[in-house]
Amino acid sequence: MEKLSTEQLKKTASQVRRDIVRMVHDVQSGHPGASLGCTEFFVALYFNQLKHNSDFSMEGKGEDLFFLSNGHISPVWYSVLARSGYFNVDELKTFRKINSRLQGHPAVEEGLPGIRIASGSLGQGLSVAIGAAQAKKIDGDDGVVYALMGDGEQQEGQIWEAAMYAPHHKVDNLIATIDFNGQQIDGPTDAVMNLNDLKAKWEAFGWEVIDTLKGNDMEAVVSSLEYARTLLGKGKPVLNLLHTDMGYGVDFMVGTHKWHGVAPNDEQLADALGQLEETLGDY
Amino acid sequence: MEKTLDTKFTYTEKSDTRSGFGDGLLEAGRKNPNVVGLCADLIGSLKMGAFQKEFPERFFQVGIAEANMMGLAAGMSINGKIPFTGTFANFSTGRVYDQIRQSIAYSEKNVKICASHAGLTLGEDGATHQILEDLGMMKMLPNMTVINPCDYNQTKAATMAIADYHGPVYLRFGRPKWPIFTPTDQKFEIGKAWKMIEGKDVTIFATGHLVWEAVVAEAMLREEGINAEVINIHTIKPLDTEAILESVAKTGCCVTAEEHQYNGGLGDSVAQTLVRNNPAPQEFIGVDDSFGESGKPMELLDKYGLDANNIVKAAKKSISRK
């Protein structure tokens, strides 16, 4: 796939945000907040960084692979997958509805191209990504494996099992990202269960850690993803601490946990769409 | 016991079923370069050392982190590897049920969950390690195949067979040395029950270690003029319902024998099959809604009513209810 320019990436991001709020509004269910916050990351990854083939194969030999651990942000992933050619954009309107391949949380059961593992129960995705990265190493496959986790998800114990494992086994073809928005369902992460110094924790476990302070700035996200790739192959896995704003792009959703899993009503949808330019055409 | 009893199968030596797993894994690894092994700090207990030694690049020490191990295995399978995970049955199931459910069963991943030290015969370690609920938990998962072989030879054959089968599998085996009474050259067919002894008065459906107890029970019953049929249900799921119904149609009653809770095990599966198709008297040999305790394997089988003597009693009771 041809790499998009920064301007094209920004246009795509605006359209993806329209898709997210429309999908969640249509079914009155789903998670818009962190989907909006992670839009730059997904768009930069799929349209600029990932070496991938929309003629989907489960094994993905020779390709870069992406695993989403915090599966509740499925709207942004589905939109990006559809708009990069894995399936018809029109299918986005089936999100979370009966007989759809677009399950509330990502699943392979219905054979949706682009999805390699189910996620939704938190804490499991990093382990899977590490396994996939090790399998690539066995095969001499130089594809890179990416994983995205939430920050609230860092409260799961399995994350730290995986964090300990990857450096021990020198899994250095892996870029894991934490969506560091500081919010979870019940409130700010600091209030629910303080994560304290995540950077120091991951470094202490033996990871190469980079901070991406402007996680909703397309130039910054692209350059951090490019930089992360330069750190591979040196005996350490890479962790990207991506500072984002939950709900970014829609003013009344920004920076609060209140839109973690709430759908906008008709009026709120119109307000949101008024703030997001239609750039590639709605489905 | 074999000196005084005319059993239809006999044994010359004993070996643990976990060694059958270890030797089967080594063979599977030699046959297929995609076979990989993962272990959570129990290489010796799971008998995975030979595989590790011969294929160090395909073996992964995970440490005491079973949830991570299940995820790693799922991830490796995505790239076409055939991962065999190894730890105790308790930590292979209950501890990581959600990981297995989401990342392996629901995601249809080709992972082989290999579980040792299952059941009461784990012995002295006691109830924390003697899981008696694992068959139930695993058989309830859609997409999951559940296998519980009876001796060293059958465990080895099963281990090699599941490497050739695509899909998630739970393979259960045990710790103590146990009679080797099935042939070395047996063919292991997943989902196909094995009629070991023909009979007409009662059917004994047994799985795992209790298949040997069923063979002994058959000889004891025969001395009293009762002809029991013994069927080895090595695959709990998919269940060979055809073989079950055919046998019970002939004998008119049955006993199910397993080293597991009544709830959720082989007995439940057989009962459901009979109730739906051809209701018949059934007696259950298994643990009746309790945890185990420390003791020697045979002492525990006796105390909890899982040995040949109890199978004989249950068979007679089942016949009396016809």
Coordinates of C-alpha atoms in Angstrom, one line a residue:
Chain A
M1 CA 0.0 0.0 0.0
E2 CA 1.3 3.5 -0.9
K3 CA 2.2 5.7 2.0
L4 CA -0.1 8.6 2.4
S5 CA 1.2 12.1 3.0
T6 CA 0.6 14.0 6.2
E7 CA -2.2 16.0 4.6
Q8 CA -3.8 12.9 3.3
L9 CA -3.5 11.2 6.7
K10 CA -5.2 14.2 8.4
K11 CA -8.1 14.0 5.9
T12 CA -8.4 10.3 6.5
A13 CA -8.4 10.8 10.3
S14 CA -11.3 13.3 10.0
Q15 CA -13.3 10.8 8.0
V16 CA -12.5 8.0 10.5
R17 CA -13.7 10.2 13.3
R18 CA -17.0 10.7 11.4
D19 CA -17.3 7.0 11.0
I20 CA -16.7 6.4 14.7
V21 CA -19.4 8.8 16.0
R22 CA -21.9 7.7 13.3
M23 CA -21.4 4.0 14.0
V24 CA -21.8 4.4 17.7
H25 CA -24.8 6.7 17.3
D26 CA -26.5 4.4 14.9
V27 CA -26.6 1.4 17.2
Q28 CA -26.6 3.5 20.4
S29 CA -23.8 1.4 21.8
G30 CA -20.0 1.3 21.7
H31 CA -17.0 3.2 22.9
P32 CA -16.3 6.5 21.1
G33 CA -13.9 8.1 23.6
A34 CA -10.7 6.2 23.2
S35 CA -11.6 5.4 19.6
L36 CA -11.4 9.1 18.8
G37 CA -8.3 9.5 21.0
C38 CA -6.4 6.8 19.0
T39 CA -7.4 7.9 15.6
E40 CA -4.1 9.4 14.6
F41 CA -2.3 6.3 15.7
F42 CA -4.5 3.9 13.7
V43 CA -4.4 6.1 10.6
A44 CA -0.7 6.7 10.7
L45 CA -0.1 3.0 11.3
Y46 CA -2.3 1.6 8.6
F47 CA -1.8 4.3 5.9
N48 CA 1.8 5.1 6.5
Q49 CA 3.8 2.6 8.5
L50 CA 2.4 -0.9 8.4
K51 CA 3.7 -3.2 5.7
H52 CA 0.5 -5.0 5.0
N53 CA -1.7 -6.6 2.4
S54 CA -5.5 -6.0 2.3
D55 CA -5.8 -9.4 0.6
F56 CA -5.9 -10.8 4.1
S57 CA -4.3 -14.0 5.1
M58 CA -4.4 -15.2 8.7
E59 CA -0.7 -16.1 8.9
G60 CA 0.5 -12.7 7.4
K61 CA 3.8 -14.1 6.2
G62 CA 6.2 -11.3 5.3
E63 CA 3.8 -8.7 6.6
D64 CA 3.7 -6.5 9.6
L65 CA 1.0 -7.6 12.0
F66 CA -1.1 -5.5 14.4
F67 CA -2.9 -6.7 17.5
L68 CA -5.5 -4.7 19.4
S69 CA -5.6 -5.6 23.1
N70 CA -8.1 -3.1 24.3
G71 CA -10.8 -4.4 22.0
H72 CA -13.5 -2.0 23.0
I73 CA -12.1 0.6 20.7
S74 CA -13.2 -1.5 17.8
P75 CA -15.0 1.4 16.0
V76 CA -11.7 3.1 15.1
W77 CA -10.1 -0.2 14.0
Y78 CA -13.1 -1.2 11.9
S79 CA -13.2 2.2 10.2
V80 CA -9.4 2.1 9.4
L81 CA -9.6 -1.5 8.2
A82 CA -12.5 -0.7 5.9
R83 CA -11.0 2.4 4.5
S84 CA -7.7 0.6 3.8
G85 CA -9.5 -2.0 1.8
Y86 CA -10.0 -5.0 4.0
F87 CA -13.8 -4.9 3.5
N88 CA -16.5 -2.7 2.1
V89 CA -16.9 0.7 3.9
D90 CA -20.6 0.2 3.6
E91 CA -20.4 -2.7 6.1
L92 CA -19.6 -0.2 8.9
K93 CA -23.3 0.4 9.2
T94 CA -23.7 -3.2 10.6
F95 CA -21.5 -2.4 13.7
R96 CA -22.8 -4.2 16.8
K97 CA -26.0 -5.3 15.0
I98 CA -27.4 -8.8 14.7
N99 CA -25.8 -11.0 12.0
S100 CA -22.8 -8.6 11.6
R101 CA -19.1 -9.5 11.2
L102 CA -18.4 -6.3 13.1
Q103 CA -18.9 -7.6 16.7
G104 CA -19.0 -5.2 19.6
H105 CA -15.5 -6.4 20.4
P106 CA -13.2 -7.8 17.6
A107 CA -13.7 -11.5 16.8
V108 CA -12.3 -13.9 14.2
E109 CA -15.4 -16.1 14.5
E110 CA -17.2 -14.4 11.6
G111 CA -14.0 -14.2 9.5
L112 CA -13.7 -10.5 9.3
P113 CA -10.5 -9.7 7.2
G114 CA -7.8 -7.9 9.2
I115 CA -8.6 -9.5 12.6
R116 CA -6.4 -12.3 13.8
I117 CA -7.5 -12.7 17.4
A118 CA -10.5 -11.9 19.6
S119 CA -10.0 -9.1 22.2
G120 CA -12.2 -7.4 24.7
S121 CA -11.3 -9.2 27.9
L122 CA -8.4 -7.0 28.8
G123 CA -4.8 -7.8 29.4
Q124 CA -4.3 -10.6 26.8
G125 CA -3.2 -8.8 23.6
L126 CA 0.5 -8.2 24.4
S127 CA 1.1 -11.9 25.1
V128 CA -0.4 -12.8 21.7
A129 CA 1.7 -10.1 19.9
I130 CA 4.9 -11.5 21.6
G131 CA 4.0 -15.0 20.5
A132 CA 3.4 -13.8 16.9
A133 CA 6.7 -11.9 17.0
Q134 CA 8.6 -15.0 18.2
A135 CA 7.0 -17.1 15.5
K136 CA 8.3 -14.6 12.9
K137 CA 11.7 -14.9 14.3
I138 CA 11.7 -18.7 14.1
D139 CA 10.7 -18.3 10.4
G140 CA 13.3 -15.6 9.6
D141 CA 10.4 -13.3 8.7
D142 CA 11.4 -9.7 9.1
G143 CA 7.9 -8.4 9.5
V144 CA 7.3 -6.2 12.6
V145 CA 4.6 -6.9 15.1
Y146 CA 2.6 -4.0 16.7
A147 CA 0.3 -4.1 19.7
L148 CA -1.9 -1.5 21.2
M149 CA -3.0 -1.6 24.9
G150 CA -5.0 0.8 27.0
D151 CA -3.5 2.5 30.1
G152 CA -6.3 1.3 32.4
E153 CA -5.4 -2.2 31.0
Q154 CA -2.0 -1.9 32.7
Q155 CA -3.9 -2.8 35.9
E156 CA -4.2 -6.4 34.6
G157 CA -1.5 -8.8 35.9
Q158 CA -1.0 -10.6 32.7
I159 CA 0.5 -7.4 31.2
W160 CA 3.4 -7.7 33.6
E161 CA 3.9 -11.4 32.9
A162 CA 4.3 -10.4 29.2
A163 CA 6.4 -7.4 30.1
M164 CA 8.8 -9.6 31.9
Y165 CA 8.9 -12.2 29.2
A166 CA 9.7 -10.2 26.1
P167 CA 13.0 -8.6 27.1
H168 CA 14.1 -11.9 28.7
H169 CA 13.6 -13.6 25.3
K170 CA 15.0 -10.6 23.4
V171 CA 11.8 -10.1 21.3
D172 CA 13.1 -7.1 19.4
N173 CA 10.8 -7.2 16.4
L174 CA 7.9 -5.8 18.5
I175 CA 6.5 -2.3 19.0
A176 CA 3.9 -2.2 21.8
T177 CA 2.0 1.1 22.3
I178 CA 0.0 2.2 25.4
D179 CA -2.8 4.6 24.8
F180 CA -2.0 6.9 27.7
N181 CA -5.1 9.0 28.1
G182 CA -5.4 8.9 31.8
Q183 CA -9.0 7.8 31.8
Q184 CA -10.9 4.6 32.4
I185 CA -14.6 3.7 32.9
D186 CA -14.9 4.7 36.5
G187 CA -12.8 7.8 36.3
P188 CA -9.2 9.1 35.9
T189 CA -6.7 6.2 36.2
D190 CA -5.0 8.2 39.0
A191 CA -8.2 7.9 41.1
V192 CA -9.2 4.4 40.1
M193 CA -5.9 2.6 40.5
N194 CA -2.8 4.8 40.2
L195 CA -0.4 3.6 37.5
N196 CA 2.4 5.9 38.9
D197 CA 5.5 6.1 36.7
L198 CA 4.7 3.8 33.7
K199 CA 7.8 4.8 31.8
A200 CA 10.0 3.8 34.7
K201 CA 8.1 0.6 35.2
W202 CA 8.5 -0.6 31.6
E203 CA 12.2 0.5 31.5
A204 CA 12.8 -1.5 34.7
F205 CA 11.4 -4.5 33.0
G206 CA 13.9 -4.1 30.2
W207 CA 12.0 -2.3 27.4
E208 CA 13.2 0.5 25.2
V209 CA 10.6 3.1 26.1
I210 CA 9.7 6.2 24.0
D211 CA 7.3 8.9 24.9
T212 CA 5.1 10.4 22.2
L213 CA 3.8 13.5 23.9
K214 CA 1.5 14.7 21.1
G215 CA -0.4 11.6 20.4
N216 CA -3.1 13.5 18.5
D217 CA -0.7 15.4 16.3
M218 CA -0.3 13.5 13.0
E219 CA 3.3 14.6 12.3
A220 CA 4.4 13.7 15.9
V221 CA 2.7 10.3 15.7
V222 CA 4.2 9.4 12.3
S223 CA 7.7 10.5 13.4
S224 CA 7.4 8.5 16.6
L225 CA 6.4 5.4 14.7
E226 CA 9.3 5.9 12.3
Y227 CA 11.6 6.4 15.2
A228 CA 10.3 3.3 17.0
R229 CA 11.2 1.1 14.0
T230 CA 14.8 2.4 14.1
L231 CA 15.1 0.9 17.7
L232 CA 14.2 -2.6 16.5
G233 CA 16.7 -5.4 16.1
K234 CA 18.8 -4.4 19.1
G235 CA 17.9 -7.1 21.6
K236 CA 15.0 -5.1 23.3
P237 CA 11.3 -4.8 22.6
V238 CA 10.0 -1.2 22.2
L239 CA 7.3 0.5 24.1
N240 CA 5.7 3.6 22.9
L241 CA 3.9 5.7 25.5
L242 CA 1.4 7.5 23.4
H243 CA -0.1 10.5 25.2
T244 CA -3.6 11.1 23.8
D245 CA -6.7 12.9 24.7
M246 CA -9.8 10.7 25.1
G247 CA -12.5 12.0 22.8
Y248 CA -10.1 14.1 20.7
G249 CA -11.8 15.9 17.8
V250 CA -15.2 16.4 19.4
D251 CA -15.1 19.2 21.9
F252 CA -17.7 18.0 24.3
M253 CA -16.1 14.5 24.5
V254 CA -12.5 15.5 25.1
G255 CA -10.5 14.7 28.2
T256 CA -13.2 12.9 30.2
H257 CA -14.0 9.3 31.0
K258 CA -17.7 10.1 30.6
W259 CA -17.6 9.3 26.9
H260 CA -15.7 6.0 27.4
G261 CA -18.7 3.9 26.5
V262 CA -21.6 6.2 25.8
A263 CA -23.3 6.9 22.5
P264 CA -24.2 10.4 21.4
N265 CA -27.9 11.3 20.8
D266 CA -29.2 12.9 17.6
E267 CA -28.3 16.4 18.6
Q268 CA -24.9 15.5 19.9
L269 CA -24.2 13.6 16.7
A270 CA -25.0 16.7 14.6
D271 CA -22.8 18.8 16.9
A272 CA -19.9 16.3 16.5
L273 CA -20.3 16.0 12.7
G274 CA -20.3 19.8 12.5
Q275 CA -16.8 19.7 14.0
L276 CA -15.4 16.9 11.7
E277 CA -15.0 17.6 8.1
E278 CA -16.3 15.0 5.6
T279 CA -13.2 14.3 3.5
L280 CA -13.6 10.9 1.8
G281 CA -17.4 10.5 1.8
D282 CA -19.6 9.0 4.5
Y283 CA -20.7 5.3 4.2
Chain B
M1 CA -4.2 -58.4 41.2
E2 CA -3.4 -59.8 37.7
K3 CA -2.1 -63.0 39.3
T4 CA -5.5 -64.0 40.6
L5 CA -7.7 -62.2 38.1
D6 CA -8.1 -63.2 34.4
T7 CA -8.1 -59.7 32.9
K8 CA -8.6 -59.5 29.2
F9 CA -5.8 -56.9 29.0
T10 CA -2.7 -57.2 31.1
Y11 CA 0.5 -55.3 31.7
T12 CA 4.1 -56.1 32.1
E13 CA 5.3 -52.6 33.3
K14 CA 4.0 -49.3 34.5
S15 CA 4.9 -45.8 33.3
D16 CA 3.3 -42.4 33.8
T17 CA 1.0 -41.0 31.2
R18 CA 3.0 -37.7 31.3
S19 CA 6.0 -39.6 30.0
G20 CA 3.7 -40.7 27.1
F21 CA 3.1 -37.0 26.5
G22 CA 6.8 -36.2 26.6
D23 CA 7.8 -38.9 24.2
G24 CA 4.9 -38.2 21.9
L25 CA 5.8 -34.5 21.8
L26 CA 9.4 -35.4 20.8
E27 CA 8.1 -37.6 18.0
A28 CA 5.7 -34.9 16.8
G29 CA 8.5 -32.4 16.8
R30 CA 10.6 -34.6 14.7
K31 CA 7.8 -35.1 12.2
N32 CA 6.6 -31.5 12.0
P33 CA 9.0 -28.5 12.2
N34 CA 6.0 -26.3 13.1
V35 CA 5.6 -28.0 16.5
V36 CA 6.7 -25.7 19.3
G37 CA 6.7 -26.2 23.0
L38 CA 6.0 -23.8 25.9
C39 CA 6.3 -24.6 29.6
A40 CA 5.6 -22.7 32.8
D41 CA 8.6 -23.8 34.9
L42 CA 7.6 -27.5 35.0
I43 CA 9.8 -29.0 32.3
G44 CA 10.7 -32.0 34.4
S45 CA 7.2 -32.6 35.6
L46 CA 5.8 -32.4 32.1
K47 CA 8.6 -34.5 30.6
M48 CA 9.4 -31.9 28.1
G49 CA 13.1 -32.0 28.6
A50 CA 13.9 -34.2 25.6
F51 CA 12.0 -31.9 23.2
Q52 CA 13.8 -28.9 24.7
K53 CA 17.2 -30.5 24.3
E54 CA 16.6 -31.6 20.6
F55 CA 14.7 -28.4 19.5
P56 CA 16.0 -25.5 21.7
E57 CA 15.0 -23.0 19.1
R58 CA 11.4 -24.2 19.2
F59 CA 11.1 -24.4 23.0
F60 CA 10.1 -21.5 25.2
Q61 CA 10.5 -21.3 29.0
V62 CA 7.8 -19.0 30.1
G63 CA 8.4 -19.0 33.8
I64 CA 5.5 -19.1 36.3
A65 CA 3.2 -17.1 34.2
E66 CA 0.5 -19.3 32.8
A67 CA -1.8 -16.6 31.4
N68 CA 1.1 -15.2 29.3
M69 CA 1.8 -18.7 28.1
M70 CA -1.7 -19.1 26.7
G71 CA -1.5 -15.8 24.9
L72 CA 2.0 -16.6 23.5
A73 CA 0.7 -19.9 22.2
A74 CA -2.2 -18.2 20.5
G75 CA 0.1 -15.7 18.9
M76 CA 2.5 -18.3 17.7
S77 CA -0.3 -20.3 16.1
I78 CA -1.3 -17.3 14.1
N79 CA 1.9 -17.6 12.1
G80 CA 1.3 -21.3 11.5
K81 CA 3.1 -22.8 14.5
I82 CA 1.6 -25.7 16.4
P83 CA 2.1 -24.7 20.1
F84 CA 2.0 -27.3 22.9
T85 CA 1.7 -25.7 26.3
G86 CA 2.7 -27.6 29.4
T87 CA 1.8 -27.2 33.0
F88 CA -0.3 -28.9 35.7
A89 CA -4.0 -29.4 34.8
N90 CA -5.1 -27.0 37.5
F91 CA -3.0 -24.1 36.0
S92 CA -3.9 -25.2 32.5
T93 CA -7.6 -24.6 33.0
G94 CA -9.1 -22.8 36.0
R95 CA -6.2 -20.4 36.3
V96 CA -6.3 -19.3 32.7
Y97 CA -9.9 -20.0 31.7
D98 CA -10.5 -16.5 30.3
Q99 CA -7.3 -16.6 28.3
I100 CA -8.2 -19.9 26.8
R101 CA -11.8 -18.8 26.2
Q102 CA -11.0 -15.5 24.4
S103 CA -7.5 -16.0 22.8
I104 CA -7.7 -19.7 21.9
A105 CA -11.2 -21.2 21.7
Y106 CA -13.2 -18.2 20.5
S107 CA -10.4 -17.2 18.2
E108 CA -10.1 -20.8 16.9
K109 CA -6.4 -21.1 17.4
N110 CA -4.4 -24.3 16.8
V111 CA -3.1 -24.6 20.4
K112 CA -2.7 -27.8 22.2
I113 CA -3.2 -27.3 26.0
C114 CA -1.3 -30.2 27.6
A115 CA -2.2 -30.8 31.2
S116 CA -0.4 -33.1 33.7
H117 CA -1.1 -34.1 37.3
A118 CA -4.8 -34.2 36.7
G119 CA -7.2 -35.8 39.2
L120 CA -6.9 -37.4 42.6
T121 CA -3.9 -39.6 41.6
L122 CA -1.7 -36.6 41.8
G123 CA -1.6 -37.8 45.4
E124 CA 0.2 -36.2 48.3
D125 CA 0.1 -32.6 47.0
G126 CA -3.5 -32.4 48.0
A127 CA -6.6 -30.6 46.8
T128 CA -5.0 -27.4 45.7
H129 CA -3.4 -29.3 42.8
Q130 CA -5.9 -32.2 42.3
I131 CA -8.2 -30.6 39.8
L132 CA -11.4 -32.5 39.3
E133 CA -13.3 -29.9 37.3
D134 CA -11.1 -29.5 34.3
L135 CA -12.9 -31.8 31.8
G136 CA -16.1 -29.9 32.5
M137 CA -14.6 -26.5 32.0
M138 CA -12.9 -27.5 28.8
K139 CA -15.8 -29.4 27.3
M140 CA -18.1 -26.4 27.8
L141 CA -15.9 -24.3 25.5
P142 CA -17.1 -24.2 21.9
N143 CA -14.4 -25.3 19.4
M144 CA -12.5 -27.2 22.1
T145 CA -11.6 -30.9 21.7
V146 CA -11.1 -32.7 25.0
I147 CA -8.9 -35.9 25.3
N148 CA -8.2 -38.0 28.3
P149 CA -6.0 -41.0 27.4
C150 CA -5.6 -44.1 29.6
D151 CA -2.0 -45.2 29.7
Y152 CA 1.5 -44.3 28.4
N153 CA 1.0 -45.8 25.0
Q154 CA -2.3 -44.1 24.4
T155 CA -1.1 -40.8 25.7
K156 CA 1.9 -40.9 23.3
A157 CA -0.4 -41.8 20.4
A158 CA -2.8 -39.1 21.3
T159 CA -0.1 -36.5 21.5
M160 CA 1.1 -37.3 18.0
A161 CA -2.4 -37.4 16.7
I162 CA -3.4 -33.9 18.0
A163 CA -0.3 -32.4 16.2
D164 CA -1.9 -33.5 13.0
Y165 CA -5.3 -32.1 13.9
H166 CA -6.1 -28.5 13.3
G167 CA -7.9 -26.8 16.2
P168 CA -7.7 -26.2 19.9
V169 CA -7.2 -29.3 22.0
Y170 CA -7.2 -30.0 25.7
L171 CA -5.0 -33.1 26.5
R172 CA -5.2 -34.4 30.0
F173 CA -2.8 -36.9 31.7
G174 CA -1.5 -37.8 35.1
R175 CA 1.4 -38.2 37.5
P176 CA 1.6 -41.7 38.9
K177 CA 3.1 -44.7 37.2
W178 CA 0.2 -46.7 35.8
P179 CA -0.2 -50.0 34.0
I180 CA 0.7 -50.0 30.3
F181 CA -1.9 -52.3 28.8
T182 CA -2.7 -50.9 25.4
P183 CA -0.5 -51.7 22.3
T184 CA 2.4 -49.5 21.2
D185 CA 1.3 -49.5 17.6
Q186 CA -2.3 -48.3 18.3
K187 CA -4.0 -45.8 16.0
F188 CA -5.4 -42.9 17.9
E189 CA -8.6 -41.6 16.3
I190 CA -9.9 -38.4 17.9
G191 CA -13.6 -38.7 18.7
K192 CA -13.7 -42.5 18.1
A193 CA -14.5 -44.6 21.2
W194 CA -12.6 -47.9 21.6
K195 CA -14.6 -51.0 22.5
M196 CA -12.0 -52.9 24.5
I197 CA -14.1 -55.8 25.8
E198 CA -17.4 -57.1 24.4
G199 CA -20.2 -57.9 26.8
K200 CA -23.9 -58.0 27.1
D201 CA -25.1 -57.3 30.6
V202 CA -23.8 -53.8 31.4
T203 CA -21.5 -51.2 29.7
I204 CA -18.7 -49.6 31.5
F205 CA -17.7 -46.3 29.9
A206 CA -14.3 -45.3 31.3
T207 CA -11.8 -42.6 30.7
G208 CA -8.2 -41.9 31.7
H209 CA -6.6 -43.9 34.5
L210 CA -10.0 -45.5 35.3
V211 CA -10.0 -47.5 32.0
W212 CA -7.5 -49.8 33.8
E213 CA -9.8 -50.0 36.8
A214 CA -12.7 -50.9 34.4
V215 CA -10.6 -53.7 32.8
V216 CA -10.0 -55.1 36.3
A217 CA -13.7 -54.7 37.2
E218 CA -14.7 -56.6 34.1
A219 CA -12.7 -59.6 35.2
M220 CA -14.2 -59.4 38.7
L221 CA -17.7 -59.2 37.3
R222 CA -17.0 -62.2 35.0
E223 CA -16.0 -64.3 37.9
E224 CA -19.5 -63.7 39.2
G225 CA -21.1 -64.6 35.8
I226 CA -21.7 -61.0 34.7
N227 CA -20.6 -60.0 31.2
A228 CA -19.6 -56.4 31.1
E229 CA -18.7 -54.4 28.0
V230 CA -15.8 -52.0 28.5
I231 CA -15.5 -48.9 26.3
N232 CA -12.6 -46.6 26.5
I233 CA -13.8 -43.0 26.0
H234 CA -10.5 -41.3 25.4
T235 CA -12.2 -38.4 23.7
I236 CA -14.7 -36.6 25.9
K237 CA -15.5 -34.1 23.2
P238 CA -16.5 -34.7 20.5
L239 CA -18.2 -37.6 22.1
D240 CA -18.7 -40.8 20.1
T241 CA -22.5 -40.9 20.7
E242 CA -23.0 -43.6 18.1
A243 CA -20.8 -46.0 20.0
I244 CA -22.5 -45.1 23.3
L245 CA -26.0 -45.6 22.1
E246 CA -25.2 -48.8 20.2
S247 CA -23.6 -50.4 23.3
V248 CA -26.4 -49.4 25.7
A249 CA -29.1 -50.5 23.2
K250 CA -27.5 -54.0 23.6
T251 CA -26.6 -54.0 27.4
G252 CA -29.6 -51.9 28.6
C253 CA -27.6 -50.1 31.3
C254 CA -24.2 -48.5 32.0
V255 CA -21.6 -47.2 34.4
T256 CA -19.4 -44.2 33.7
A257 CA -16.0 -44.0 35.4
E258 CA -13.8 -41.0 35.6
E259 CA -11.2 -39.3 37.8
H260 CA -13.3 -36.1 37.9
Q261 CA -16.4 -34.6 39.5
Y262 CA -19.7 -36.2 38.6
N263 CA -20.6 -32.6 37.6
G264 CA -19.5 -31.8 34.1
G265 CA -17.5 -34.8 33.3
L266 CA -17.9 -37.9 31.1
G267 CA -20.9 -39.1 33.1
D268 CA -22.8 -35.9 32.3
S269 CA -22.0 -36.2 28.6
V270 CA -23.1 -39.9 28.5
A271 CA -26.3 -39.1 30.5
Q272 CA -27.2 -36.3 28.2
T273 CA -26.7 -38.6 25.2
L274 CA -28.9 -41.3 26.7
V275 CA -31.7 -39.0 27.9
R276 CA -31.9 -37.4 24.4
N277 CA -32.0 -40.7 22.6
N278 CA -32.6 -43.9 24.6
P279 CA -32.9 -43.4 28.4
A280 CA -31.3 -46.2 30.4
P281 CA -30.1 -46.8 34.0
Q282 CA -26.7 -45.2 34.6
E283 CA -24.4 -45.2 37.6
F284 CA -21.7 -42.7 38.2
I285 CA -18.1 -43.4 39.3
G286 CA -16.4 -40.1 40.1
V287 CA -16.0 -37.6 42.9
D288 CA -19.3 -36.5 44.4
D289 CA -19.1 -32.8 44.8
S290 CA -16.0 -32.5 47.0
F291 CA -12.4 -31.6 46.8
G292 CA -9.7 -34.2 47.2
E293 CA -7.0 -34.4 49.9
S294 CA -3.4 -35.6 50.4
G295 CA -2.7 -39.4 50.3
K296 CA -1.3 -42.1 48.1
P297 CA -3.0 -42.4 44.7
M298 CA -4.5 -45.8 45.3
E299 CA -5.6 -44.8 48.8
L300 CA -7.4 -41.9 47.4
L301 CA -9.1 -43.9 44.6
D302 CA -10.4 -46.2 47.3
K303 CA -11.5 -43.5 49.7
Y304 CA -13.3 -41.5 47.0
G305 CA -14.9 -44.6 45.5
L306 CA -13.1 -44.6 42.2
D307 CA -11.5 -48.1 42.0
A308 CA -12.4 -51.4 40.5
N309 CA -14.4 -52.6 43.5
N310 CA -16.6 -49.6 43.3
I311 CA -17.1 -50.0 39.6
V312 CA -18.2 -53.6 40.3
K313 CA -20.8 -52.4 42.8
A314 CA -22.0 -49.7 40.5
A315 CA -22.4 -52.2 37.6
K316 CA -24.5 -54.5 39.7
K317 CA -26.7 -51.6 40.8
S318 CA -27.1 -50.5 37.3
I319 CA -28.1 -54.0 36.2
S320 CA -30.6 -54.2 39.1
R321 CA -32.3 -51.0 37.8
K322 CA -33.0 -52.3 34.3

